[in-house]
Amino acid sequence: MKIQSYSITLREGGLSMRTGKVFIRILIIAVLAMFTALSVFAGTTGKIRGKVINKKTKEPIPGAPVQIEGTTMGALSGPDGEYMIINVPPEVYNIVSKLIGYIPMTVEGVQVRVDHTSIADLTLEETTIQIDKPQIVTAERDLLRLTETQNMRQLTAESIKNMPVTTVAELMAIQVGVVTRAGQIHVRGGRTNEVTYMVDGVSIRDPLGGLGAVDQAMNISGNVIEDMQIIKGGFDAEYGNATAGIVNISTKAGSDVTTGTMQYFTDDFGTNILNKNSFNYDRLEFNLSGREPLLSDKVLPKLGINWFSDKLYYAVQGAVDKSDGYANYKQYFTNSTNRGFKERSILGLFNLEDRMQNAYEAQVKIRWQATPKIKVTGIYRGSWNDQTIFQWNYRYTPQTAGVIHDESEKYSINLTHTIDKSTFYELTLSHFNYDFFQMPGDPNNPGGGLTPGDFLQFSSYEYFFDRNGNGSYDAAEPFINSNGDTSWYWQTPFYTFGDAYAPTNAPLGIPPWPLVVYELNPEYRGVNSNYRNMRNSSPLVDTILTDWNGNGAVDFYESEAYVDVNGDGKWNAGDFLLVDTNNNGVYDPERGVVTNVDNPEPYTDGDQSLGEPFSDVNMNGVYDPGIDIFIYAQDPAINMDLNRNSQYDGPGAIWTPGIPFRDLNGNGLYDRSNGRYDYGEPFLDLNGNRKWDARDGFYDRGHQQWAYYSKRSAANYTADFKITKQFSKEHEVKSGMNLVLHKTQMADLRYPNFPYDGIADGGPWPDRGVFRDFYTRRPTQGAFFLQDKMEYGGMIANLGLRFDFFIQSSDLKNKESIDQAAGKSISGSTNHFSPRVGFSYPISDKAKVFFNYGHFYQLPEMTFMYTRATQASNAFGIIGNENLDFQKTVSYEFGVSYALSRDYVLDASGFYKDEYGKINSVREGFGPNQRNVYQNSDYSRSRGFELQLDKKYGNYISGTTNYQYAFAYGKSSNSNSNYFDDFYARAIPIQEFPLNWDVRHQLTINLDLRIPRNDHPKLFGLKLPDNWGTNVIWQFGSGFPFTPDRDYPGLRLMSGESPQTNSMRYPSNSRVDVRMYKRFPFLGLDYTFDLWVNNLFNKKSIEMIYPLTGRYDTNSKTAGSSWVYSGSDIANSPLNLGAGRNIRIGLGVEF
C-alpha cells in the first residue's frame, strides 16, 4: 500500500477563502464531535500498567486496588488482573497495592516518562493475619521500551545530574544522530532550525528567525529538567512543525516534601597558573520546591478561602551565568583598547560588572490539585541575555563591537481533567514572547548601543590628505599674511615663500615647471637638479632667476612670518582638507569615516637631520640670514659648516655626511626616507600591541560597514485542546487541536550611513539604510490530529493523521505583489495532511523490532516570507516570499532492540530521509528589475545507521556507548547560498554535495561511576570512601567537509574546472570531559564539592580551515606552488580553534 501526503492549498483559482474557512470549521466540529467531550503541543504525561497476580497460584487477582504512593492516582485491576493508570506526570514513583487477605506490596522506583507506558507488575502473597508492613521490591527497568515505535532517547533528572553538562544544547551534543557545529544543532542531517523544542508542552521557538537564536530552549539549565525526550524521527501525529526532530522537556514540579538545592561554579582561581584557559566563568543556580505552606494554609483560610488547603505545590528555579567565553577581547586588551562593561547594582549593596556573556533565567511552577481528578498548573518562565559579540576584526576596537540583548517570557496555564479511569483531557492556554535587539556598540556607553540615527551619513563625511603620515589632522602653522593674497581655489590666506630658483631647462615665467618646486627658504630640498646657490654663482651659469612674488627684486630668503609650532625650522602647510562638509575650514574628527576603518599606523620615515648649528641672535628658533651667525672656519672648534659646503644647511636640507642627525632606529647610520616602514623606525602605536601595523584587517575605530541594527519581536497566543481515551486495553485514542495567533515585528536596518531612496515603509529613520525591514505581521497557524495507539499482546501500532494549516497575515491578502511589481498575488493560506505509522513487535523476550514511516511538515521561518520588502535602489538583496509553502520531509526508520542481559541493551536503527521544499533564493524578474526571492526550491537527503549500547546502574557503574555512520547530502547548506553564488557570479549548484555538517563517523562514550552513601567498596584491599562519583564523556568525530580553493596545495584541476563543493575534510576531533563530585552531610544539610574539567587532554579542535591553505592559522601561500607560509594576525583568529582545557570547581548544598 502506498501512503501519500495530501495537500489542499487555498489560492486563487482553487478553493476560495470562504470555502477554506468553512472547511476548517467543519473539520473542528467533526473532530470534537467524534469524541463527544472527547497540537503542536507535546505530550506531558505517561501511563503505568501492569498485572496483579497471586504469588502462590499465579492466577490474576481482580478488583485489587493499585495506587501511586503519595497521590490520589490509582486504579482497580480488572477480571484479568490487569490495571492501567493514565495521565501520570513524569517522575519516579512507588506503586502500592493493599488488599484484605494479602500482604501489602510496594514496587519502588517506577520511572514514568512522557508518552511512555511503564510496566509495574505486583505479586501478592496470601495471609491469614493482618500485616501492615508491605513487601518491597524494586521495579525492573523496561530495557526494551516495548511501547516505543521509534528510536527515542529519554533522559531523567537523575542521569543528567552528574554529567559534565550545563544546558540542553550540551545534552543534545552527546546524543547519537546529533551533530554540533559552531554551536548549531543538526539532527539526522537536517538544518539547525528543523527541530522543535517543547517545554512543559509549549513550543518556545522564535517563529520569525533571523540573526538571533531560534530556539530559546537550548540554554535551559539541566538542573530544572525532570524528563527530556529526544525524538529523532517517526514522531507521533500530535507533534508537528518540525521535520528533523522533537525535544520534549518536562521541568521539575513540587511535591509534599520540601526540597532545595543551590550550586555555585567558577573557573577563576585568582591565577592562571592553575587554569590557563579560564573563561572568567561564574554560575549560580538554585531550586526550591514543595507544598506551599503560607498562602494556602495560613493567609487564605483566614479570608474564608479553603480551596487551596494542602493542594498547592510550587517549584522555583533560577540561574545566573556570567562568562567571557574562551575567545574574548579581554585577552587582547591594551592601555589604548581597554573596554568597559555595564555595571549592575545588587540590592543597592554593591555593583557587579557584566562580562562578554551574561545569562539569567527563572521559572515558577504552581500546581493546584483542585480535586482528585482536576489539576491546574501555571508556569512562568523567563530568560534574559546580554552579550558583547566577539568578532576578530574588532580586536583593537572592542568599544564599538556589537551588543545583543534578547529576552523571552512564557506564561502558560494547563487544566487536566480526568473524566473517568479511561478518559482525560488537557486544555492549555499560553503566551510566548521573544525580543531580540542587536546594535553597534557605543564607545561612550559601555554595554549600550547606537541607533541608525546616531550615524552621520557618508555625504557628510570629511576627508583630509595626511601629509606627514602621523594619522591625525594637522592644521597649517599660523602666519602673517603680509601681502594679503589668497589661494585661487579655496580663497583662504596664502603663505608666500621667498623667491626661488628653477632648473636651467625650465621655461621662463611663472610656474608650473616640472612637478617639483625648488625653494630657497626653507633650505633647498630638491633632487635631480643641477643647483648652485646664488652666493657662489658668479656669473649665474646653472640657474635662472624667477621673481616669484613679483616685486621686481630678488628676495633670496624672503618669506612671510610664521609660528614654528613643531620646531622643525620651516613653515608647515599642514594637512590638505579634501572635503569640508560644514565649510568651517578645518577637519572635524566627529565627521570622520567610522566604518571599515583600517589604516597603517603613522610612522617616521627615515632619520631626522638636526641641521648645522648657528647662533640664534633673535632667539626665534629659525636661522635668519643677516641676523643670525653662521661661522665658516678651518678650526673645527669654532666651525659651524659641518659638511664644508660653504652654506648653512638646516633640518630641512638634504642630509650630507657630517651633519648631526637623530638615529631613530639606532643602527648608527643615516637612513633616508624611502616611502615604507622599516623595522626600528618610530611609529605611533595606536592599538598598543607594541608593533607597527600596516592595513592588517583589524578595525582602527568604528564599525563594520553593515553596522547592524536589528530590533525584532515575536509573540504568540496559543490555545491547545487534546483528549485521550483508553477505549480498551488494546486501543488508546488521542485527538486534539491547537491554534496559534502570531504577531511578528521587525525593525532591521543596515548601512545606516547610506541614504535610502526606495519605497517608503513607514519605519523610523526614513532617509537612511541600504537594506530596511520594518513591518508587523499577524499570521495564524494551527493543527488537528487523530492518533490510535494499539496494543495487541506484545505488538504496538501507532497510526496517526495530522492536518497543519497556515493563514497569511490579513494585511497581505490584498497586496498585489512584493516590491510593488505586478504579476504576483498573495495566497490566503496553505495546508497539508500528513500520515504517521509506527510498529513495534517483540520477536523474543529479549528483542524487539520497530519500524516507522511518516510525512512531516514545517513552516519556514517567517523572516523568509517577509524580509526586505523595501530596499534602496543600489541594493542587491533577497526579497521575502509571502507564498512560501511548508517544507516537507519523508522519513523511514527500521530498528532492533536487544537485551544482552539484565544490565545491557543494544539498540540498532537505520534511517532514510528525503527533504523537499527547503528554502533558498531564486532570481526572478519584477517588471524591469531582477531580484533574488526566497522559494521552496532546495532538496536534501540523509541516510544513516546508529548503534547504542546502554548499561543500567549496577556494580557502581552505568553508561552508554553510541556510534553513528551517516551522510547528509543536498544542493545547499543554507538558505542564502544561491544569493551569494549569484552575487559573485558563481555557478549555482544543480547536483548534490555533502552538507556543511556532514560527519561520516561519530562515537560517544558516557561512563558514570557512583558510590552510594554508607557504601565502602574496596579497591586492591583498600577501603574507598562513600558518597562520591565520576562522570566521563568521550566524543570522537570525523572531520567536517570544506571546499578547497583552486590553488589549494596539491590540487590539480583541468582547465576551466572548479573544485568540487565540500570535497575535502577537516581533521577528526576528540574530546574528554570529566566531572567528579563528593557529597558529605553537615548540620542536617548535604554538601557537594565538584571538580569539573572540560577537554581534559587539551586537544586542539579545529573549527575553521582556510580553503587556500587547508590550515586554521594562515591564509597565505605562494601562488602556483604548495608553499604555505606563516599568516598574519587577522588570519589567526582564536575562533578558528575550539576551547582548550578548562577547569571548574563547584560547591553545592541540598536539603
Coordinates of C-alpha atoms in Angstrom, one line a residue, residues 902-1115:
R902 CA 19.6 -7.7 32.7
D903 CA 22.0 -4.8 32.6
Y904 CA 22.8 -4.3 28.9
V905 CA 20.6 -3.4 26.0
L906 CA 21.7 -2.8 22.4
D907 CA 19.7 -0.6 20.0
A908 CA 20.4 -0.6 16.3
S909 CA 18.5 1.5 13.8
G910 CA 18.8 2.8 10.3
F911 CA 17.1 5.9 8.9
Y912 CA 16.3 7.2 5.4
K913 CA 15.1 10.8 4.9
D914 CA 14.2 12.9 1.8
E915 CA 13.6 16.6 2.4
Y916 CA 11.7 18.7 -0.1
G917 CA 10.8 22.4 -0.4
K918 CA 13.8 23.7 1.6
I919 CA 14.4 27.4 1.4
N920 CA 16.8 29.1 -0.9
S921 CA 16.7 32.0 -3.3
V922 CA 15.8 32.2 -7.0
R923 CA 16.5 35.1 -9.3
E924 CA 13.2 36.4 -10.7
G925 CA 12.1 39.3 -12.8
F926 CA 9.9 42.0 -11.4
G927 CA 9.0 44.3 -14.3
P928 CA 12.3 45.8 -15.4
N929 CA 14.1 44.6 -12.3
Q930 CA 15.8 41.4 -11.3
R931 CA 15.7 40.3 -7.7
N932 CA 16.5 37.2 -5.6
V933 CA 13.4 35.8 -4.0
Y934 CA 13.1 33.0 -1.4
Q935 CA 11.5 29.9 -2.8
N936 CA 10.8 26.3 -1.7
S937 CA 13.5 25.3 -4.2
D938 CA 16.0 23.1 -2.5
Y939 CA 16.3 19.4 -1.8
S940 CA 18.4 17.3 0.6
R941 CA 18.7 13.7 1.8
S942 CA 20.3 11.9 4.6
R943 CA 20.9 8.3 5.4
G944 CA 22.4 6.7 8.4
F945 CA 22.9 3.8 10.8
E946 CA 23.0 4.2 14.6
L947 CA 24.1 1.9 17.4
Q948 CA 23.7 2.5 21.1
L949 CA 24.7 0.2 24.0
D950 CA 23.1 1.1 27.4
K951 CA 24.2 -0.3 30.7
K952 CA 21.9 0.3 33.6
Y953 CA 23.3 1.0 37.0
G954 CA 24.9 -2.0 38.6
N955 CA 28.2 -2.7 40.4
Y956 CA 28.6 1.1 40.8
I957 CA 28.7 1.7 37.0
S958 CA 26.2 2.8 34.4
G959 CA 26.7 4.4 31.0
T960 CA 26.1 4.5 27.3
T961 CA 28.2 4.0 24.1
N962 CA 26.8 5.1 20.8
Y963 CA 28.1 5.2 17.3
Q964 CA 26.8 6.8 14.1
Y965 CA 27.6 6.3 10.5
A966 CA 25.7 8.8 8.4
F967 CA 25.8 11.2 5.5
A968 CA 23.8 14.3 4.6
Y969 CA 23.7 15.5 1.0
G970 CA 21.9 18.4 -0.6
K971 CA 22.1 21.3 -3.0
S972 CA 22.9 23.9 -0.4
S973 CA 23.8 24.2 3.3
N974 CA 22.0 27.4 4.0
S975 CA 19.1 29.5 2.7
N976 CA 21.3 32.2 1.2
S977 CA 23.8 30.1 -0.8
N978 CA 22.2 30.8 -4.2
Y979 CA 22.2 34.5 -3.4
F980 CA 25.9 34.6 -2.8
D981 CA 26.7 32.4 -5.8
D982 CA 24.7 34.8 -7.9
F983 CA 26.3 37.9 -6.4
Y984 CA 29.8 36.6 -7.0
A985 CA 28.9 35.3 -10.5
R986 CA 29.5 31.6 -9.5
A987 CA 27.5 28.8 -11.0
I988 CA 24.5 27.8 -8.8
P989 CA 24.9 24.0 -8.0
I990 CA 22.5 21.7 -9.7
Q991 CA 23.9 18.5 -8.1
E992 CA 24.0 17.3 -4.5
F993 CA 27.1 17.5 -2.4
P994 CA 28.0 16.9 1.3
L995 CA 26.3 19.5 3.5
N996 CA 28.5 21.5 5.9
W997 CA 27.5 19.4 8.9
D998 CA 28.0 16.0 7.1
V999 CA 30.1 13.9 9.5
R1000 CA 30.6 10.3 8.5
H1001 CA 31.6 8.8 11.8
Q1002 CA 30.8 9.8 15.4
L1003 CA 31.4 7.9 18.6
T1004 CA 30.4 8.9 22.1
I1005 CA 31.1 7.1 25.4
N1006 CA 29.5 8.2 28.7
L1007 CA 30.5 6.4 31.8
D1008 CA 29.1 7.1 35.3
L1009 CA 30.7 5.8 38.5
R1010 CA 28.6 6.3 41.6
I1011 CA 29.4 5.1 45.1
P1012 CA 26.3 5.4 47.3
R1013 CA 26.2 6.8 50.9
N1014 CA 27.3 4.3 53.5
D1015 CA 28.8 2.0 50.9
H1016 CA 32.6 1.5 51.1
P1017 CA 33.8 -0.8 48.3
K1018 CA 37.4 -2.0 48.3
L1019 CA 40.0 -1.5 45.6
F1020 CA 43.1 -3.6 45.9
G1021 CA 42.2 -4.2 49.5
L1022 CA 41.8 -0.5 50.2
K1023 CA 38.5 0.7 51.6
L1024 CA 37.2 3.6 49.5
P1025 CA 35.1 6.5 50.8
D1026 CA 31.4 6.6 50.2
N1027 CA 29.0 9.1 48.6
W1028 CA 31.1 10.2 45.6
G1029 CA 31.2 9.7 41.8
T1030 CA 32.8 10.5 38.5
N1031 CA 31.2 11.0 35.1
V1032 CA 33.3 10.9 31.9
I1033 CA 32.2 11.8 28.4
W1034 CA 34.5 11.0 25.4
Q1035 CA 33.5 12.2 22.0
F1036 CA 35.1 11.4 18.7
G1037 CA 34.0 12.7 15.2
S1038 CA 35.4 12.5 11.8
G1039 CA 36.0 15.9 10.1
F1040 CA 33.6 18.3 8.6
P1041 CA 33.7 18.9 4.8
F1042 CA 35.1 22.1 3.2
T1043 CA 35.6 23.3 -0.4
P1044 CA 39.2 23.9 -1.4
D1045 CA 40.4 26.9 -3.3
R1046 CA 41.6 26.4 -6.9
D1047 CA 45.1 27.0 -5.7
Y1048 CA 44.9 24.6 -2.8
P1049 CA 48.3 22.8 -2.3
G1050 CA 48.5 19.7 -4.3
L1051 CA 45.1 20.1 -6.0
R1052 CA 45.1 19.5 -9.8
L1053 CA 42.3 20.7 -11.9
M1054 CA 41.6 20.7 -15.6
S1055 CA 41.4 24.0 -17.5
G1056 CA 38.1 25.7 -16.5
E1057 CA 37.3 23.1 -13.8
S1058 CA 36.3 24.3 -10.4
P1059 CA 36.9 22.4 -7.1
Q1060 CA 34.0 20.2 -6.1
T1061 CA 31.9 21.6 -3.2
N1062 CA 32.8 20.2 0.2
S1063 CA 35.2 17.6 -1.4
M1064 CA 37.8 17.8 1.4
R1065 CA 37.7 17.2 5.1
Y1066 CA 38.8 18.8 8.3
P1067 CA 40.9 16.6 10.6
S1068 CA 39.0 14.4 13.1
N1069 CA 38.4 15.7 16.6
S1070 CA 38.3 14.1 20.0
R1071 CA 37.5 15.4 23.5
V1072 CA 37.1 14.1 27.0
D1073 CA 35.1 15.9 29.7
V1074 CA 35.1 14.8 33.3
R1075 CA 33.0 15.7 36.4
M1076 CA 33.9 14.4 39.8
Y1077 CA 31.9 15.0 43.0
K1078 CA 32.0 14.2 46.7
R1079 CA 28.9 14.6 48.9
F1080 CA 29.1 15.0 52.7
P1081 CA 26.5 15.7 55.3
F1082 CA 26.9 18.5 57.8
L1083 CA 24.4 20.0 60.3
G1084 CA 21.5 18.4 58.6
L1085 CA 22.4 19.5 55.1
D1086 CA 24.1 17.7 52.3
Y1087 CA 27.1 19.5 50.7
T1088 CA 28.7 18.7 47.4
F1089 CA 32.1 19.5 46.1
D1090 CA 32.6 19.3 42.3
L1091 CA 35.7 19.2 40.1
W1092 CA 34.8 19.7 36.5
V1093 CA 37.3 19.5 33.6
N1094 CA 36.3 20.2 30.0
N1095 CA 38.7 19.0 27.3
L1096 CA 40.7 17.1 29.9
F1097 CA 43.7 16.4 27.5
N1098 CA 43.6 19.9 26.0
K1099 CA 43.1 18.5 22.5
K1100 CA 43.2 21.0 19.7
S1101 CA 39.8 21.2 17.9
I1102 CA 39.9 22.9 14.5
E1103 CA 36.7 24.9 14.0
M1104 CA 37.6 26.7 10.7
I1105 CA 40.0 26.0 7.8
Y1106 CA 41.1 28.3 5.1
P1107 CA 40.3 26.9 1.7
L1108 CA 43.5 28.3 0.2
T1109 CA 45.9 26.5 2.6
G1110 CA 44.0 23.8 4.4
R1111 CA 45.2 25.3 7.7
Y1112 CA 43.5 27.2 10.5
D1113 CA 46.3 29.7 11.2
T1114 CA 47.3 31.1 7.8
N1115 CA 45.7 32.0 4.6

